[in-house]
Short mmCIF file of C-alpha atoms in Angstrom, two decimals:
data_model
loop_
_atom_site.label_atom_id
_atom_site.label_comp_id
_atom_site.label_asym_id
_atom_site.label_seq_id
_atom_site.Cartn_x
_atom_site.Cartn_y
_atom_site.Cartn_z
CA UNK A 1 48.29 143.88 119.40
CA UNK A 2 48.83 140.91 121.70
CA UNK A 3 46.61 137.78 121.47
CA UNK A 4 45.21 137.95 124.57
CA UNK A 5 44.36 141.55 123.95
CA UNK A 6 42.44 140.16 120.98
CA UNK A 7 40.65 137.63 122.11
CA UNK A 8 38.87 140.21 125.23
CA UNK A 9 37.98 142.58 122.46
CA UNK A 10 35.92 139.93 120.38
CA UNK A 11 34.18 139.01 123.27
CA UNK A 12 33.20 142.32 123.96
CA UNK A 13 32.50 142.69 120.37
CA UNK A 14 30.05 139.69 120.45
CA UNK A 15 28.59 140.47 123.25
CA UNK A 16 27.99 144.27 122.35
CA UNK A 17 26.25 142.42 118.83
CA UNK A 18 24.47 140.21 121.34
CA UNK A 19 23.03 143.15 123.19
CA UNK A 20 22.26 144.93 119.94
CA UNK A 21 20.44 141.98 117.82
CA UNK A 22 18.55 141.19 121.38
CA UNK A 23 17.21 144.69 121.45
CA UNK A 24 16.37 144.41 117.70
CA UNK A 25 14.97 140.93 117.99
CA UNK A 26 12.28 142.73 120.64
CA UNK A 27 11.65 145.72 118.54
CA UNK A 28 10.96 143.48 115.56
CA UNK A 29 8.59 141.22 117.77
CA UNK A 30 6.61 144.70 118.73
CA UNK A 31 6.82 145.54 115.19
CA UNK A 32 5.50 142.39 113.68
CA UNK A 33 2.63 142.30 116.62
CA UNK A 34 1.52 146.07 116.05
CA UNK A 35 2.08 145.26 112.27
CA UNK A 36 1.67 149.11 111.18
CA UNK A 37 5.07 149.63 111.22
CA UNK A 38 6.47 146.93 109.14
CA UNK A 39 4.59 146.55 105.60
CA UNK A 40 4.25 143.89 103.21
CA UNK A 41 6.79 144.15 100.28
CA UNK A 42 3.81 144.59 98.00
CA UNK A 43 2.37 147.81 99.34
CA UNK A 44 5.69 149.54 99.77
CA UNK A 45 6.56 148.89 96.36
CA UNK A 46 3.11 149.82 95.60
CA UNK A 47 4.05 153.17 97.37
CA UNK A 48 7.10 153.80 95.53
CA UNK A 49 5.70 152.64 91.86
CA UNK A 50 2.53 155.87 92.92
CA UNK A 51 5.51 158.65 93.96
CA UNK A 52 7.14 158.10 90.53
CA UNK A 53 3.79 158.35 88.26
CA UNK A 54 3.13 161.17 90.13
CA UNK A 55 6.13 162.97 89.60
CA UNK A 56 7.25 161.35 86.46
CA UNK A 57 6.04 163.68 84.56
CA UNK A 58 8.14 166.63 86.58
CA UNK A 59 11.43 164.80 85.97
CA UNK A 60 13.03 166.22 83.16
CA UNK A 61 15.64 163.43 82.67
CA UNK A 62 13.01 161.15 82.61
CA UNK A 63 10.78 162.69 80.05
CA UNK A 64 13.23 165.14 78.25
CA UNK A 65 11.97 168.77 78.00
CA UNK A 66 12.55 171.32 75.00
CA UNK A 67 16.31 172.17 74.21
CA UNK A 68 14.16 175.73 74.44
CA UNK A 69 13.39 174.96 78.92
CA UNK A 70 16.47 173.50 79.23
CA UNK A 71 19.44 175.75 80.50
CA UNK A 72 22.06 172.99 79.40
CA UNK A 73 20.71 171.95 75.95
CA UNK A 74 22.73 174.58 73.32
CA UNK A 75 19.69 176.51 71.49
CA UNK A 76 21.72 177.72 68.45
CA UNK A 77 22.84 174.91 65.56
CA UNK A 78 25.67 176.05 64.07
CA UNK A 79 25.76 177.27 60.80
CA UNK A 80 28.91 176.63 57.58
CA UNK A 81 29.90 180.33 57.20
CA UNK B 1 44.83 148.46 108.40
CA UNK B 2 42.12 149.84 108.26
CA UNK B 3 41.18 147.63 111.75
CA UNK B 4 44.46 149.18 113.48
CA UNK B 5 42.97 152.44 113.06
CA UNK B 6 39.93 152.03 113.82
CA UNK B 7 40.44 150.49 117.06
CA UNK B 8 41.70 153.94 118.70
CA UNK B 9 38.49 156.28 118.30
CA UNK B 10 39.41 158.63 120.74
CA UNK B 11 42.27 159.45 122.77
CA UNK B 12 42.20 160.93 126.46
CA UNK B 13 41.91 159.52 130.11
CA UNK B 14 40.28 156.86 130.48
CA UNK B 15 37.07 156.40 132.52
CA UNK B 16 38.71 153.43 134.58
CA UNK B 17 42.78 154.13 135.32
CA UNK B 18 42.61 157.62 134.73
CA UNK B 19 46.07 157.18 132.21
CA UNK B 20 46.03 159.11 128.86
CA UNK B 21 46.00 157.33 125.97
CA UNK B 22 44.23 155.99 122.73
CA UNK B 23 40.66 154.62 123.88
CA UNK B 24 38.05 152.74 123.17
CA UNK B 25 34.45 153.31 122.84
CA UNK B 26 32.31 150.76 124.24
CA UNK B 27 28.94 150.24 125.59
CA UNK B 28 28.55 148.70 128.99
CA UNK B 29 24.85 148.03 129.54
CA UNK B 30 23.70 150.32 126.79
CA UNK B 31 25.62 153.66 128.76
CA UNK B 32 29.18 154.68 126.35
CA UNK B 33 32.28 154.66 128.26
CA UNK B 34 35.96 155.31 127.06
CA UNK B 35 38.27 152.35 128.65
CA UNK B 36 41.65 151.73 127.44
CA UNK B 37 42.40 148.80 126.09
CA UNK B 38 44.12 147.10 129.60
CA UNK B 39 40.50 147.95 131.46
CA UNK B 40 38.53 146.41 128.92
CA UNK B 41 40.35 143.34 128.57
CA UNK B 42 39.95 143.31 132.38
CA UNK B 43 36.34 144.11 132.42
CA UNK B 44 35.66 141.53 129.62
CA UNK B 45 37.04 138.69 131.87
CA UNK B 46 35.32 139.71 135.03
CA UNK B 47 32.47 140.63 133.26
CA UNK B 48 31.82 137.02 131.21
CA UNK B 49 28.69 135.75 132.66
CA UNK B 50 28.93 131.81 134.00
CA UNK B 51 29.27 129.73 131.16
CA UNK B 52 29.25 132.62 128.53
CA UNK B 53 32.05 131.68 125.92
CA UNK B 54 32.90 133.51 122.77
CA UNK B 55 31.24 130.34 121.59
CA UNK B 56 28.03 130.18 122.99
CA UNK B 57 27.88 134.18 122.52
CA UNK B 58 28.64 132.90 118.55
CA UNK B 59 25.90 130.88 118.76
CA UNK B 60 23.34 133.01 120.43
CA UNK B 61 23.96 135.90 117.53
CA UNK B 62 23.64 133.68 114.80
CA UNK B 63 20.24 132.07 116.21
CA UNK B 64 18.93 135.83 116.83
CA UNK B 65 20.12 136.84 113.17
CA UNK B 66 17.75 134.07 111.73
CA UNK B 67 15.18 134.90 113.56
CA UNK B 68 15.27 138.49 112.59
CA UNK B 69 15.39 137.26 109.31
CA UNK B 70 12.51 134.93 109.26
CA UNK B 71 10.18 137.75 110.82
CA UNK B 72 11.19 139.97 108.18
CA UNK B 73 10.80 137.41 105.16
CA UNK B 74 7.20 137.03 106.45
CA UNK B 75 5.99 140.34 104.92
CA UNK B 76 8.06 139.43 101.94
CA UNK B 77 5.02 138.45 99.45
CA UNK B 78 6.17 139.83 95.68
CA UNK B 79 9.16 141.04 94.40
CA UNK B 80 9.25 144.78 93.20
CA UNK B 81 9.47 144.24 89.85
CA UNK B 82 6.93 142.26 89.91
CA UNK B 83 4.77 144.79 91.10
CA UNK B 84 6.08 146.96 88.49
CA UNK B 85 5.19 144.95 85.54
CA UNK B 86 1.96 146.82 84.86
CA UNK B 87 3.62 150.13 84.46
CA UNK B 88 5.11 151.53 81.30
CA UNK B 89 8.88 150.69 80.31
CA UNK B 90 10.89 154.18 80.12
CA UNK B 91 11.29 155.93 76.79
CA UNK B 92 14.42 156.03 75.05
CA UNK B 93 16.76 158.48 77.02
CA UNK B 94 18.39 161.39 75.26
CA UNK B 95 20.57 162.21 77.88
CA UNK B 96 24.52 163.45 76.63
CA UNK B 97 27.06 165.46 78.04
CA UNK B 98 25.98 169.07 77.63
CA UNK B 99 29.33 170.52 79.61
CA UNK B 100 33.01 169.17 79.79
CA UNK B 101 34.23 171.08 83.38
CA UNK B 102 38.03 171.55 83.15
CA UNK B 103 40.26 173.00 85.56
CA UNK B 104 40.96 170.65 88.04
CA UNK B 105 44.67 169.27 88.36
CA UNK B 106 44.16 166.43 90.21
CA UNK B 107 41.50 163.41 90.69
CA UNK B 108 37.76 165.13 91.33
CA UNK B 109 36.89 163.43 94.57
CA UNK B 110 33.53 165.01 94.77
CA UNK B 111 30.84 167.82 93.79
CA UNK B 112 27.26 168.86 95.18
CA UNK B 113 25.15 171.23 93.68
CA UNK B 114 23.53 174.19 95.12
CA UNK B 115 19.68 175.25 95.93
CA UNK B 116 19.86 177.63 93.05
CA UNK B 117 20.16 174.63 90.22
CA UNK B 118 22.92 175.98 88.80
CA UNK B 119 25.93 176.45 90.75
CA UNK B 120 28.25 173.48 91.81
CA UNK B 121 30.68 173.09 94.12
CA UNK B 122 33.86 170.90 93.20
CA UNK B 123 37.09 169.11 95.17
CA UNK B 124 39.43 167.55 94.60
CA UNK B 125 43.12 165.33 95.60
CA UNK B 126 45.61 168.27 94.83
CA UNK B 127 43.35 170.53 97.83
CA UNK B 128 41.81 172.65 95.32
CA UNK B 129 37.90 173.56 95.44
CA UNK B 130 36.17 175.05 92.85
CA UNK B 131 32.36 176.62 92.57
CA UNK B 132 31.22 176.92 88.90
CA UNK B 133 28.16 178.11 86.94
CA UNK B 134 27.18 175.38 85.34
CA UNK B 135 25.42 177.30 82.89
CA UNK B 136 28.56 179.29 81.84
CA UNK B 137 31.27 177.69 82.82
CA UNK B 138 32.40 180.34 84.87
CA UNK B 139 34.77 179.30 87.75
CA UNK B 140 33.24 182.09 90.52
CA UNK B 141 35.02 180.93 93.79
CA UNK B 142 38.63 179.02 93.76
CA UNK B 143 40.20 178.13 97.08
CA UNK B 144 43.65 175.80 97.36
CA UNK B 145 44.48 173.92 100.39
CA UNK B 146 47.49 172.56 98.91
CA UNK B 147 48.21 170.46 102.41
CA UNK B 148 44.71 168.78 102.07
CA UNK B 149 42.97 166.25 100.12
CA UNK B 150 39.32 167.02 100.09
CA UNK B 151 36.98 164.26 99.88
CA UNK B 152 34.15 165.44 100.69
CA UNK B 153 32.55 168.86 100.11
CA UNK B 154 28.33 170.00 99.99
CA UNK B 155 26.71 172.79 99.69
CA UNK B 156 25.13 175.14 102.45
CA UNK B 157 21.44 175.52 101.81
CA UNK B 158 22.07 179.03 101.97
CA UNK B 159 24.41 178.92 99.27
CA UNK B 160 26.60 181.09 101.29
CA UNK B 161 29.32 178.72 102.37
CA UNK B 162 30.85 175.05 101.77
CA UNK B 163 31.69 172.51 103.99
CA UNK B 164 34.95 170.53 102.76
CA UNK B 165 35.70 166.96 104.74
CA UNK B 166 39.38 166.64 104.89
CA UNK B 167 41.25 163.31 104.05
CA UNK B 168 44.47 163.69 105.95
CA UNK B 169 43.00 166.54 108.49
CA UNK B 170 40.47 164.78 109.23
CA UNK B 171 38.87 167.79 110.10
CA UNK B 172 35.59 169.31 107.90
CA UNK B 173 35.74 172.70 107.83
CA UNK B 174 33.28 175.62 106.54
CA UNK B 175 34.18 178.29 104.31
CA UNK B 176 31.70 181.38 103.57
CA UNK B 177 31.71 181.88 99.70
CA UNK B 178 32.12 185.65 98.98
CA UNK B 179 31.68 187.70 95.56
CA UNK B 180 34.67 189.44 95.90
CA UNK B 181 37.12 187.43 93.61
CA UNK B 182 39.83 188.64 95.06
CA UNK B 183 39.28 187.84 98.62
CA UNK B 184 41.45 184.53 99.95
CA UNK B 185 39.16 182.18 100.69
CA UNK B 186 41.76 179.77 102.80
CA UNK B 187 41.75 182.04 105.01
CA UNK B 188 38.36 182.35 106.30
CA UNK B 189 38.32 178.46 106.42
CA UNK B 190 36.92 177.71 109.55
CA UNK B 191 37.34 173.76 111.48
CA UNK B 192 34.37 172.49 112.79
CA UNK B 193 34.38 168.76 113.03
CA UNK B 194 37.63 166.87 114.15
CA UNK B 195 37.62 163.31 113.41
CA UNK B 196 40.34 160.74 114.81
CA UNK B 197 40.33 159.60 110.77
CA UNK B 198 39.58 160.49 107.63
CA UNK B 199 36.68 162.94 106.74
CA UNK B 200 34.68 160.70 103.89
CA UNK B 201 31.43 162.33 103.89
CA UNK B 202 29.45 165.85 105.18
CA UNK B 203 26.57 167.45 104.55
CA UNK B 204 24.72 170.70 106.08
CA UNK B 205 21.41 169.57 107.65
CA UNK B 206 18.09 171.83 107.12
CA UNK B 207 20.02 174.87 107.82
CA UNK B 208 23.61 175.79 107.09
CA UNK B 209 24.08 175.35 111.74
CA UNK B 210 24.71 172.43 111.65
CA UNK B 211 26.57 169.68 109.55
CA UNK B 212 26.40 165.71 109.85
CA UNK B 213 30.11 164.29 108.94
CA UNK B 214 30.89 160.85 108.73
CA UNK B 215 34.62 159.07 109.02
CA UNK B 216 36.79 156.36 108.29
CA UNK B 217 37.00 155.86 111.93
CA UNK B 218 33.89 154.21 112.01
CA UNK B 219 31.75 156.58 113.33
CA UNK B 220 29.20 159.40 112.11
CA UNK B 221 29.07 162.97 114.10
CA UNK B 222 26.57 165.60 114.02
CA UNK B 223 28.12 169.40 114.61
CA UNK B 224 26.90 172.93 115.71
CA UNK B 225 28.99 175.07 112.97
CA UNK B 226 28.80 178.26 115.06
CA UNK B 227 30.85 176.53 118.42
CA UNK B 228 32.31 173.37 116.77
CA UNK B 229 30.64 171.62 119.19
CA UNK B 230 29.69 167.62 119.27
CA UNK B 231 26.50 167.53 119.43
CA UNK B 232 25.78 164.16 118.62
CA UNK B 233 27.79 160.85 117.44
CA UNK B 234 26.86 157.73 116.12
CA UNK B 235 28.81 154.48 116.75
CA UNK B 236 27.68 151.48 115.51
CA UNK B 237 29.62 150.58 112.16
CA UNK B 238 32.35 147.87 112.85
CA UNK B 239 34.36 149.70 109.99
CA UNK B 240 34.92 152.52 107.94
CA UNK B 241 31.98 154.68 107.00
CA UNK B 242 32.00 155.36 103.40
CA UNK B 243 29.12 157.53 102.69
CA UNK B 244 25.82 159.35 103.81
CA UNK B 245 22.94 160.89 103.17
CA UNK B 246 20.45 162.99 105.18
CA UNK B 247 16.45 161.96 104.49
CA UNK B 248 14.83 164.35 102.56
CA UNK B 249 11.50 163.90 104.40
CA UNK B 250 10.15 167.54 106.41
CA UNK B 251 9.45 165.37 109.47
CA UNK B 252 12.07 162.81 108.93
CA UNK B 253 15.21 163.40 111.51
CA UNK B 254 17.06 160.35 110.12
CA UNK B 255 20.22 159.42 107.87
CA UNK B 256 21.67 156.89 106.47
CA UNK B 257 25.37 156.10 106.42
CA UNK B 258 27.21 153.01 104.86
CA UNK B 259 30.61 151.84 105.14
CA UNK B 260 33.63 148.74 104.59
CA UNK B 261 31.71 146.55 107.12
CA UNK B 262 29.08 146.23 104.30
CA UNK B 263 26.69 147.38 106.52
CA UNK B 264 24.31 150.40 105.98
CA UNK B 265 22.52 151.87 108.64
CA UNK B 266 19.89 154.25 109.15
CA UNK B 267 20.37 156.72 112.53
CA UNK B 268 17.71 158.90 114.38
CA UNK B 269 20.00 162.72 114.48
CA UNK B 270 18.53 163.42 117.86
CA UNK B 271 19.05 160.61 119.86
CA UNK B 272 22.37 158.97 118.44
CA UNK B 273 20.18 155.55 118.34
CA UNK B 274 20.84 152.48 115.12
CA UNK B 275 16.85 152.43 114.11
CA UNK B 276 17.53 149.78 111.43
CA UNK B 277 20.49 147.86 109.99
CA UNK B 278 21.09 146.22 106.70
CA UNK B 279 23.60 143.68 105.84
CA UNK B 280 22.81 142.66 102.26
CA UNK B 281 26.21 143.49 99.89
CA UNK B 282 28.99 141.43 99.32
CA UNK B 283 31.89 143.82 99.89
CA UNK B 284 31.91 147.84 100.95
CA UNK B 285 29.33 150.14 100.65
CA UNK B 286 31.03 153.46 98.82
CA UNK B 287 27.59 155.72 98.46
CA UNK B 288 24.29 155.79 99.56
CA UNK B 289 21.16 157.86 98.72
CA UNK B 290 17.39 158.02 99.66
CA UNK B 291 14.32 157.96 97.47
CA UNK B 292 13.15 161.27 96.51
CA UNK B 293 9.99 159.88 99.13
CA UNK B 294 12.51 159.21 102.36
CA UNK B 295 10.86 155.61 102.42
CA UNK B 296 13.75 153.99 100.65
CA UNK B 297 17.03 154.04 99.87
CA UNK B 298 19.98 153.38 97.16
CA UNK B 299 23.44 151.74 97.80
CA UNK B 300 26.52 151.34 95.87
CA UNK B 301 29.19 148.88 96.11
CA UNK B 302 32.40 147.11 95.71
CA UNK B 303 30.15 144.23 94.71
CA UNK B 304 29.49 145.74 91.61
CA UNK B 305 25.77 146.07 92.32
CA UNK B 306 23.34 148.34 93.19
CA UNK B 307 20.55 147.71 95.73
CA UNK B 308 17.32 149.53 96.72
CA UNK B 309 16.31 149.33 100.56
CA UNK B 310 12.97 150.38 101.46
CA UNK B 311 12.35 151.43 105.07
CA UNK B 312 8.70 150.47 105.81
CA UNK B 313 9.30 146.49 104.49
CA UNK B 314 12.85 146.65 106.34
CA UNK B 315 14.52 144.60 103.53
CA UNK B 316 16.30 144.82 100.35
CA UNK B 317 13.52 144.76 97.62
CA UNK B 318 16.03 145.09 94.24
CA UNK B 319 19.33 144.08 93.18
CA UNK B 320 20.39 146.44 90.38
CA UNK B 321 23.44 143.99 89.04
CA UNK B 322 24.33 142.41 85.12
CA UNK B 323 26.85 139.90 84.84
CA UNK B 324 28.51 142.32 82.52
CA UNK B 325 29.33 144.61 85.17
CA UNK B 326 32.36 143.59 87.27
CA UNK B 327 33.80 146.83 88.68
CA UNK B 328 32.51 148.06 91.78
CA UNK B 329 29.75 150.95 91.75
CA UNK B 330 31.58 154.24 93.71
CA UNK B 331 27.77 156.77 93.66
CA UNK B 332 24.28 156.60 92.93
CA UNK B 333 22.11 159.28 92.38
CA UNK B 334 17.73 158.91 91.72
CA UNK B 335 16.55 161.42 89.37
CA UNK B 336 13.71 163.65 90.71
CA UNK B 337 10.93 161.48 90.06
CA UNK B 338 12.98 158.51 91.57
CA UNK B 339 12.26 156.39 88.26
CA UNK B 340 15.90 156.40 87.01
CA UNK B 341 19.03 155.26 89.52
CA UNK B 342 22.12 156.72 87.98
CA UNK B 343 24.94 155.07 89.14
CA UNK B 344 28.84 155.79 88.60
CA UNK B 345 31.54 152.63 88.10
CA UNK B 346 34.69 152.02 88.22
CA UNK B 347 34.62 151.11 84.79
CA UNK B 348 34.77 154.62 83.47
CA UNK B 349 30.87 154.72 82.83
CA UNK B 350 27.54 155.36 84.42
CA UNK B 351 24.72 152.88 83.91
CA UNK B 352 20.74 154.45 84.40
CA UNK B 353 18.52 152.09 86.36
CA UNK B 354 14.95 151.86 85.64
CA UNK B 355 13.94 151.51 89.65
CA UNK B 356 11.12 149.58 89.25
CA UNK B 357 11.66 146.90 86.61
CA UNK B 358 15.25 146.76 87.88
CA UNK B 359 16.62 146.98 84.30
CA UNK B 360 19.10 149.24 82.83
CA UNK B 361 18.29 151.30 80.75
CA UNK B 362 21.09 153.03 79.43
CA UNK B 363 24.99 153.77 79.58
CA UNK B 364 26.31 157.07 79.91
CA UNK B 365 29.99 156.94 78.41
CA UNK B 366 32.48 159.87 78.01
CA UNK B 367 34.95 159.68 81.20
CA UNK B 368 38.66 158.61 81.00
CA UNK B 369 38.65 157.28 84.22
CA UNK B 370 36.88 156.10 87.35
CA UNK B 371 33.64 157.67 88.28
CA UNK B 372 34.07 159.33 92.22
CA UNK B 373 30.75 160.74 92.19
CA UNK B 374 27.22 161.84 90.33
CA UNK B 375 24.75 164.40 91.55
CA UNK B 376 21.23 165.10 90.14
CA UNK B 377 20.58 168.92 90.04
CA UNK B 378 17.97 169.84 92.86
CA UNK B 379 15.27 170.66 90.05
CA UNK B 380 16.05 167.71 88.23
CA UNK B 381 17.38 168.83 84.70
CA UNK B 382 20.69 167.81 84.73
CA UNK B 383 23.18 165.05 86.00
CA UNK B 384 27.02 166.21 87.22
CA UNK B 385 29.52 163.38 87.22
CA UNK B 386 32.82 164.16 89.16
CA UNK B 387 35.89 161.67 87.61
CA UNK B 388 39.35 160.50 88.24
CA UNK B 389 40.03 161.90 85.06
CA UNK B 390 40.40 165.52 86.10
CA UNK B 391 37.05 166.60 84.64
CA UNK B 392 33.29 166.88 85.73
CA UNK B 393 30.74 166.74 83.12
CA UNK B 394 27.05 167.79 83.61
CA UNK B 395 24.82 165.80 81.38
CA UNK B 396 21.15 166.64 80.29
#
């Protein structure tokens, strides 16, 4: 790949990233305005601390079921002949 | 390397001087054109505004990136762990291997499970593929593709068929799964996605039509299964894409995909558009994976950390990392309730993540070698880890 070749393609680069953060740079101003898309850190952790209580107690891995519910768990001990 | 071969994405006329030959993808006022590489080092010159310079251009990004930055800092009041102190720590774990799978003869590159909680599908570097009963340890399905190295393989939601992403192919193909043992699977393999790189990631979307593939030529492609057709693609990654993972949300029509550009990115599937990009890890992204919610997501990385994204804040809100832990993570899976991140290291072991307090909470250990991938069951009861070591092991 030749210098020169090189050099074009990082301007295009930068100026496709240009393009890209000045179309994000809007979308974040709309964002922040209309403020229901973006939320504070503190009520989407909120959010994701309420999905796991309410499904911790589905999560087998979490809470451990019964050797007797789980398909994996061996039922039988073994025995000394 | 890996920038030589990225640089050619597709090959054909291109849209300027009509000449065959390896192209390159661009964007000229947001509409995708193919231009060899003479036109759009011509184009680029011409096209330099007065007094643009690859310097002030430089500048201009970096002053945008801060200010994207300081907008999103504003929302950022707490830290998540902070918000988590009020909840209870998790119980001691009592999680061991329940099944050692053997059979493989080569590095396991990867495994998914299917709808039915108990079947897995398995593939690995010597191009065989394998569908077990986990319960049993039955092998029910064996296909060898001895000229391939499968990377990538997933489940149809059907059950009915795999899709297998190729490493030297680059193709992903489908294969319908039949209960006649002796029926030659290879050669019902069908191609459906053709890639200008390696295959490093598919999955089937909602139905087993269509399946979303993802390359180490930088870009992401969604596929009609039926026709092989394109029906969409998704440019945007500077650098090989690693890894993705469809949202699990009924409405949502989004993935995520991360790659060696450290980036990970999260797509809308029906118009090809970058909704949101993050650029938070240190070297590449090998796996990502959303919350069992679709609000957030999981990445893993060279880095040797672990970091939880969510979608509605637009930032990274954990760091899963110990100073212990120096090998790079290679897959991360949430179990169902998305309280525990298991993740898969280099370093022969899987840690368990409490999400929340971002602490660990345990070490799985029992693999000879590198971990490649780990998959919760879809009901939650078990965890399958696929290894360099030859083995898979399902652990409850």
């Amino acid at each position: 790949m030749s210098s020169k070749a090189h050099g074009s393609n990082n301007i295009a680069n930068a100026r496709r990233m240009v393009q890209q953060l000045r179309v994000e740079a809007s979308i974040e101003r709309i964002k922040v305005q209309c403020s229901h898309h973006l939320q504070w850190v503190s009520k989407a952790s909120a959010d994701l601390m309420n999905y796991c209580s309410e499904h911790a107690r589905n999560d087998p891995l979490l809470m451990g079921i019964p050797t007797s519910d789980n398909p994996f768990k061996d039922k039988k001990t073994c025995t000394i002949l | 390397m890996c920038d030589q071969t990225f640089m050619a994405a597709t090959f054909g006329p291109c849209d300027s001087c009509g000449k065959t030959g390896p192209l390159m993808n661009i964007y000229i006022k947001n509409e995708p054109v193919n231009y060899c590489s003479f036109c759009v080092e011509v184009m680029a010159y011409r096209g330099l505004q007065k007094g643009e310079t690859l310097e002030t251009l430089r500048q201009e990004s970096d002053t945008l990136k801060k200010k994207l930055e300081e907008e999103r800092g504003k929302l950022n009041d707490v830290e998540l762990h902070q918000v988590a102190e009020k909840i209870e720590v998790v119980g001691a774990l009592s999680i061991k291997t329940r099944r050692v799978l053997k059979g493989h003869g080569n590095k396991v590159l990867c495994m998914d499970w299917c709808k039915d909680k108990r079947r897995l599908v398995s593939s690995s570097q010597d191009g065989k593929v394998i569908v077990w009963d986990g319960f049993t340890l039955n092998k029910e399905n064996g296909v060898s593709l001895p000229c391939t190295w499968v990377m990538a393989c997933a489940y149809a939601p059907s059950g009915c068929a795999v899709a297998l992403g190729d490493g030297l192919d680059n193709k992903c193909s489908v294969i319908p799964l039949s209960l006649d043992k002796n029926e030659n699977l290879a050669t019902k393999k069908k191609s459906v996605a053709m890639h200008t790189n390696y295959v490093s990631g598919c999955t089937f979307t909602s139905s087993d039509m269509q399946i979303l593939t993802s390359s180490g030529d930088g870009s992401c492609a969604l596929w009609d299964v039926e026709s092989g057709q394109l029906l969409q693609s998704f440019h945007g990654h500077t650098a090989d894409v690693l890894s993705l993972d469809l949202s699990p949300s009924e409405t949502g029509n989004t993935f995520v995909s991360g790659g060696c550009d450290k980036k990970s990115c999260v797509w809308d599937m029906r118009s090809g558009q970058n909704i949101q990009t993050f650029e938070n890890h240190e070297s590449d992204i090998n796996c990502v994976k959303y919350y069992p919610s679709g609000d957030a997501f999981a990445s893993a990385s060279d880095d040797a950390t672990c970091r939880l994204y969510d979608l509605r804040a637009d930032r990274e809100v954990a760091i899963y990392q110990k100073d212990s832990i120096i090998f790079g993570a290679s897959s991360v899976d949430f179990s169902l309730s998305g309280r525990l991140l298991f993740a898969g290291y280099n370093d022969y072991s899987i840690n368990v993540w409490d999400v929340l307090k971002v602490t660990r909470v345990s070490i799985l250990f029992g693999h000879e070698n590198r971990i490649s991938r780990v998959c919760v069951s879809p009901d939650g009861t078990a965890l399958c880890s696929a290894s360099w070591d030859h083995t898979l092991r399902i652990w409850a």
